[in-house]
PDB file of N, CA and C and ligand atoms in Angstrom:
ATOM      1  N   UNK A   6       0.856  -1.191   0.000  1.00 66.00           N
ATOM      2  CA  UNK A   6       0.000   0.000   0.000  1.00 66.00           C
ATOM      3  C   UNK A   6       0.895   1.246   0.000  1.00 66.00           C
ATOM      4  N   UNK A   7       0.494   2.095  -1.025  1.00 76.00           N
ATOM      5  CA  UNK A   7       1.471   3.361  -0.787  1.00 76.00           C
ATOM      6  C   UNK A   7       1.583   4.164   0.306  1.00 76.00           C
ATOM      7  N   UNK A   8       2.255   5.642   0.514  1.00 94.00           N
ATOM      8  CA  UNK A   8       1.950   6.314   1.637  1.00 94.00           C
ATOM      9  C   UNK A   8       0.377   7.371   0.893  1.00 94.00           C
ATOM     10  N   UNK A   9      -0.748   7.267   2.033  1.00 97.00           N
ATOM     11  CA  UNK A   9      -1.724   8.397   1.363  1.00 97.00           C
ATOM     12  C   UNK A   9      -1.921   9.352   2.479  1.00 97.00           C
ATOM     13  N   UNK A  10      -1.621  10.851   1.868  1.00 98.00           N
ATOM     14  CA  UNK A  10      -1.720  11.108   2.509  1.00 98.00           C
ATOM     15  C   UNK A  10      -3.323  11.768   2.728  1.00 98.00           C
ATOM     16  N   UNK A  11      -3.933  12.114   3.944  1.00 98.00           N
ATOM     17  CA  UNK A  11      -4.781  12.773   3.956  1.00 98.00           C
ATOM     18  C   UNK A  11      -5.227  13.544   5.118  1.00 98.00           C
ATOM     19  N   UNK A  12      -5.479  14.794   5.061  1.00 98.00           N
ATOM     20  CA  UNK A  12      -5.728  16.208   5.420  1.00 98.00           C
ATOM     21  C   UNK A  12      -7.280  15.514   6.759  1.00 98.00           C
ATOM     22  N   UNK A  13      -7.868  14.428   6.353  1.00 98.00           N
ATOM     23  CA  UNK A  13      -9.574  14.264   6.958  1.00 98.00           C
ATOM     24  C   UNK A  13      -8.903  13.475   8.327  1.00 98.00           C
ATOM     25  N   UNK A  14      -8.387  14.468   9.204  1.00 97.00           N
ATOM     26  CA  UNK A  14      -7.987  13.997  10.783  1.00 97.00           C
ATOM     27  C   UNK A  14      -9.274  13.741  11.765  1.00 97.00           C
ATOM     28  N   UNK A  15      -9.983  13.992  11.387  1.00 98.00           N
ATOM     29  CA  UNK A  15     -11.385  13.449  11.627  1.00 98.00           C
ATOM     30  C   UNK A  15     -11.853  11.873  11.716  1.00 98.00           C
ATOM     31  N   UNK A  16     -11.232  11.026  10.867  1.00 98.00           N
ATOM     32  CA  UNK A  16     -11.120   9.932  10.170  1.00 98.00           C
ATOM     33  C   UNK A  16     -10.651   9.126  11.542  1.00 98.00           C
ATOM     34  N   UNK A  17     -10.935   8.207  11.437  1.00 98.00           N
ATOM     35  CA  UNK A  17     -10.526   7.073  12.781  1.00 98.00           C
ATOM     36  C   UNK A  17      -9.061   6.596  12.363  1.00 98.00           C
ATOM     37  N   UNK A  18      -8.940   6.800  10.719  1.00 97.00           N
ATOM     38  CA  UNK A  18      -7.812   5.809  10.358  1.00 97.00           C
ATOM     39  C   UNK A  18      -6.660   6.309   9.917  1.00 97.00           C
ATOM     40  N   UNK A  19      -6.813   7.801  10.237  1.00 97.00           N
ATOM     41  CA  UNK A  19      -5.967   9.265  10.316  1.00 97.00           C
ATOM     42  C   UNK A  19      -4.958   9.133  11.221  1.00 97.00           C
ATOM     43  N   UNK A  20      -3.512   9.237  10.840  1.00 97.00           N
ATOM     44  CA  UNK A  20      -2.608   9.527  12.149  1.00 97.00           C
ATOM     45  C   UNK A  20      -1.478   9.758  11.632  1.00 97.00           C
ATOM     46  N   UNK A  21      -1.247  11.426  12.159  1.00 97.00           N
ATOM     47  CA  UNK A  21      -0.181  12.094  11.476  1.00 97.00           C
ATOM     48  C   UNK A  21      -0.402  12.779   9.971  1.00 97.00           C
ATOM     49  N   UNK A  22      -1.789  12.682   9.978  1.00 98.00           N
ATOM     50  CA  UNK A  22      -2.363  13.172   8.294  1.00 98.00           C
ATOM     51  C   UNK A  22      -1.317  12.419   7.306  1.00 98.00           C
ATOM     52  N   UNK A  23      -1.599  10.701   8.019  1.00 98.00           N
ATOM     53  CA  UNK A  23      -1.902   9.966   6.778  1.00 98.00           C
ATOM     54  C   UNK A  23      -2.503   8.946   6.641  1.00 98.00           C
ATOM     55  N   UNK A  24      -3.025   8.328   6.075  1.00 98.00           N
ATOM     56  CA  UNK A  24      -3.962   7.343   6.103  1.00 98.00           C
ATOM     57  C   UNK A  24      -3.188   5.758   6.816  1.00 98.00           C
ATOM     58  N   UNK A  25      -4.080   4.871   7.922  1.00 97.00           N
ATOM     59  CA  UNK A  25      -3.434   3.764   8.295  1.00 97.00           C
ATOM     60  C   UNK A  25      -4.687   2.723   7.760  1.00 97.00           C
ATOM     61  N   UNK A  26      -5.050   2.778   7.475  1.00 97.00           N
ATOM     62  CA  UNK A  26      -6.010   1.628   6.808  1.00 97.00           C
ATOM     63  C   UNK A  26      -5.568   0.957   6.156  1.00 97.00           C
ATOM     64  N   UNK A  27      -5.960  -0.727   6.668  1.00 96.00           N
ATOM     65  CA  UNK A  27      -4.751  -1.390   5.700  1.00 96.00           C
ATOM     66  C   UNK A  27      -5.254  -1.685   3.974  1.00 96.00           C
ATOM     67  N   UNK A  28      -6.484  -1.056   3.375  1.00 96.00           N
ATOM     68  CA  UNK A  28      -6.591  -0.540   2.152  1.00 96.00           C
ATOM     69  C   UNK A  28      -8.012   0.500   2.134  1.00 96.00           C
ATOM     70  N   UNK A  29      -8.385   1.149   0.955  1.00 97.00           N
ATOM     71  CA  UNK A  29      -9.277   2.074   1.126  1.00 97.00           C
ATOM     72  C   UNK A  29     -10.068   1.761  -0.248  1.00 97.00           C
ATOM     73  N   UNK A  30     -11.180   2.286   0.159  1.00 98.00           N
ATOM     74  CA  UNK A  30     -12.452   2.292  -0.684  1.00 98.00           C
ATOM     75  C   UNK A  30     -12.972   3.615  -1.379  1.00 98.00           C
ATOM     76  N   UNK A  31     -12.588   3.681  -2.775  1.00 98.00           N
ATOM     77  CA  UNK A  31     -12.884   5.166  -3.349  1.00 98.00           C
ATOM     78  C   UNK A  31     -13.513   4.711  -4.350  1.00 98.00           C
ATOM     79  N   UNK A  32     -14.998   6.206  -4.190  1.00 98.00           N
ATOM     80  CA  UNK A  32     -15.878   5.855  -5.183  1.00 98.00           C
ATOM     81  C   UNK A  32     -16.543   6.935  -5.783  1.00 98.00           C
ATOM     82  N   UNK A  33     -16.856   7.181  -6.877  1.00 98.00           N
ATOM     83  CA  UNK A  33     -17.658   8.256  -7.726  1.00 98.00           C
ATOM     84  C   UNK A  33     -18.304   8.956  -6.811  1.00 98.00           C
ATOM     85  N   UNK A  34     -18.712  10.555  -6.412  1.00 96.00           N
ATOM     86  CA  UNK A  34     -19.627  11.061  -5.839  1.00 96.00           C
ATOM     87  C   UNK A  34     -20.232  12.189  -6.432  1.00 96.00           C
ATOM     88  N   UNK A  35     -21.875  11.343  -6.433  1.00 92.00           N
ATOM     89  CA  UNK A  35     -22.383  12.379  -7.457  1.00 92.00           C
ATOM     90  C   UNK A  35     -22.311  12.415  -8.448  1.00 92.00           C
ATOM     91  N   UNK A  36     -22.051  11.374  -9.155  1.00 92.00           N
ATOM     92  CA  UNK A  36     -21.144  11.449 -10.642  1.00 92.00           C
ATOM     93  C   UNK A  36     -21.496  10.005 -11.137  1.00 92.00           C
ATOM     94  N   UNK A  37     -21.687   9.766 -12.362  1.00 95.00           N
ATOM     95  CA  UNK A  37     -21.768   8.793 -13.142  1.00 95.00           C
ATOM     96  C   UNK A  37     -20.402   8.723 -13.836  1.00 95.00           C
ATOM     97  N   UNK A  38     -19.360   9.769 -13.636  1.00 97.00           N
ATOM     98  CA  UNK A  38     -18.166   9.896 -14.532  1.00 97.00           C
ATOM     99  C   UNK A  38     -17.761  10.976 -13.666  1.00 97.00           C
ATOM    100  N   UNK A  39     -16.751  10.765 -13.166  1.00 97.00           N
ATOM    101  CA  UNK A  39     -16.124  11.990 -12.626  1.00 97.00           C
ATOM    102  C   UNK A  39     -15.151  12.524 -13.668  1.00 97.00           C
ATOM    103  N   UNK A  40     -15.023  14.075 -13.402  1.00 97.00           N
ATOM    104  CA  UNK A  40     -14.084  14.658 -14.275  1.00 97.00           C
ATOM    105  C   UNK A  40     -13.431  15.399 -13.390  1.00 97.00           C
ATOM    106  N   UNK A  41     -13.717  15.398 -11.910  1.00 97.00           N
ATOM    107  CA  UNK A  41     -12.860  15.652 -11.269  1.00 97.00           C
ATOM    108  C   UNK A  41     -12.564  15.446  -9.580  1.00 97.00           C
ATOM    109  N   UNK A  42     -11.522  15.916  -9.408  1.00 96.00           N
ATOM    110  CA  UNK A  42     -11.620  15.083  -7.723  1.00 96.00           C
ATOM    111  C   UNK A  42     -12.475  15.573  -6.920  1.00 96.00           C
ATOM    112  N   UNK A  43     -13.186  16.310  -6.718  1.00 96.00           N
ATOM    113  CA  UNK A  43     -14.608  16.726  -6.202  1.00 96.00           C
ATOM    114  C   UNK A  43     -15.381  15.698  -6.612  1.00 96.00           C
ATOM    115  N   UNK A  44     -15.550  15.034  -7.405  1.00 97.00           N
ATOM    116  CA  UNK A  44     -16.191  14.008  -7.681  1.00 97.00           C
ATOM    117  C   UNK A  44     -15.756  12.742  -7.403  1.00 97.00           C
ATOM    118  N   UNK A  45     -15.410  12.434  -6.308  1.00 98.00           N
ATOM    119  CA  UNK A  45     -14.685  10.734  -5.854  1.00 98.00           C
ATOM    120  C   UNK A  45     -14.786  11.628  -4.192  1.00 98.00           C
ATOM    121  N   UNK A  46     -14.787  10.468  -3.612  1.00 98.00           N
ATOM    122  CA  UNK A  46     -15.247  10.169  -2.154  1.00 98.00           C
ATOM    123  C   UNK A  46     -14.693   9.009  -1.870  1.00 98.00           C
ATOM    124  N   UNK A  47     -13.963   9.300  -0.404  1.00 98.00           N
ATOM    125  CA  UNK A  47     -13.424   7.671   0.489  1.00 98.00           C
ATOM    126  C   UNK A  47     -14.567   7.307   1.313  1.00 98.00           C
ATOM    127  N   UNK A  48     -14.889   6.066   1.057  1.00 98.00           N
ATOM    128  CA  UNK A  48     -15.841   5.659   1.610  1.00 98.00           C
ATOM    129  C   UNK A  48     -16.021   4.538   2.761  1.00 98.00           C
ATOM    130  N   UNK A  49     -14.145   4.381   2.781  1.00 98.00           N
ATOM    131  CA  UNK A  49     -13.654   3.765   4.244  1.00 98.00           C
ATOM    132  C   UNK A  49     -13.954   4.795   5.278  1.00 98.00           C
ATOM    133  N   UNK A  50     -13.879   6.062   5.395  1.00 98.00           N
ATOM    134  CA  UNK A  50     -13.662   7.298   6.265  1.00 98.00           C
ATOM    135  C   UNK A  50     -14.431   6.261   7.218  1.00 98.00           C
ATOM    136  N   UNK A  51     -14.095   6.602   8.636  1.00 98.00           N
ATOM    137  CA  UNK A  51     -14.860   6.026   9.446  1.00 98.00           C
ATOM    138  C   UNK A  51     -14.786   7.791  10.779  1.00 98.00           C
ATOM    139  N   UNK A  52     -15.798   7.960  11.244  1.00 98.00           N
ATOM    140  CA  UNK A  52     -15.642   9.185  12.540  1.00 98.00           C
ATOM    141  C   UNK A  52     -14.059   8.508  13.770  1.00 98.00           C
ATOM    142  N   UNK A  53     -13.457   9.561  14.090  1.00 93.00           N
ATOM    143  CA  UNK A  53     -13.012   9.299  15.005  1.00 93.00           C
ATOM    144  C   UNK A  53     -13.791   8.620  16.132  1.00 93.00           C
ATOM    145  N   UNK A  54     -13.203   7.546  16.667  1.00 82.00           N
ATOM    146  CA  UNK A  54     -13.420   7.080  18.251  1.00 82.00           C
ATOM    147  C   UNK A  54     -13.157   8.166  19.264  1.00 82.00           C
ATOM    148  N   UNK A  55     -14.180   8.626  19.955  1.00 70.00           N
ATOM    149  CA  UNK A  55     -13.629  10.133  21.169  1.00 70.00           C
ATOM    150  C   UNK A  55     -13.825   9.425  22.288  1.00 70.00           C
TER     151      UNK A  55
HETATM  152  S1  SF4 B 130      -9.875   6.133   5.358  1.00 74.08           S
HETATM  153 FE1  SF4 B 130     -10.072   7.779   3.814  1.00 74.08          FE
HETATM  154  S2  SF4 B 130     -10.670   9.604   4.978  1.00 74.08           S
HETATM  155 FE2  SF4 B 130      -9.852   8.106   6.423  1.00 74.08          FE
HETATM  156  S3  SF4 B 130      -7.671   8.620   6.660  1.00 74.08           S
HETATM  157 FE3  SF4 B 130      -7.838   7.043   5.049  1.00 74.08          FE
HETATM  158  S4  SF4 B 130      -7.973   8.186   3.115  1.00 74.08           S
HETATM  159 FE4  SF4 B 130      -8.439   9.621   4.796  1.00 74.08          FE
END
């Protein structure tokens, strides 16, 4: 798995703004065809545990 990074520290699987999930789930949002990254969504995101 590469390094990903991501900014959504919100995320349960966030640490150090980068992703630890041992893989991730990305999918079209809103979109039948995305043309752009506004249009794709992680759909592993899980809420932080508080
Ligand atoms: S699961 Fe998705 S939202 Fe959560 S840290 Fe990984 S890439 Fe970011």
């Amino acid at each position: 798995m590469p390094d990903i990074k991501c900014n959504v520290t919100e995320c349960n699987y966030n640490n150090d703004v980068k992703c630890n999930a041992p893989m991730i789930q990305v999918n079209r949002n809103h979109s039948s065809k995305s043309a752009t990254s506004d249009e794709t969504k992680c759909e592993t995101f899980r809420p932080a545990e508080s």
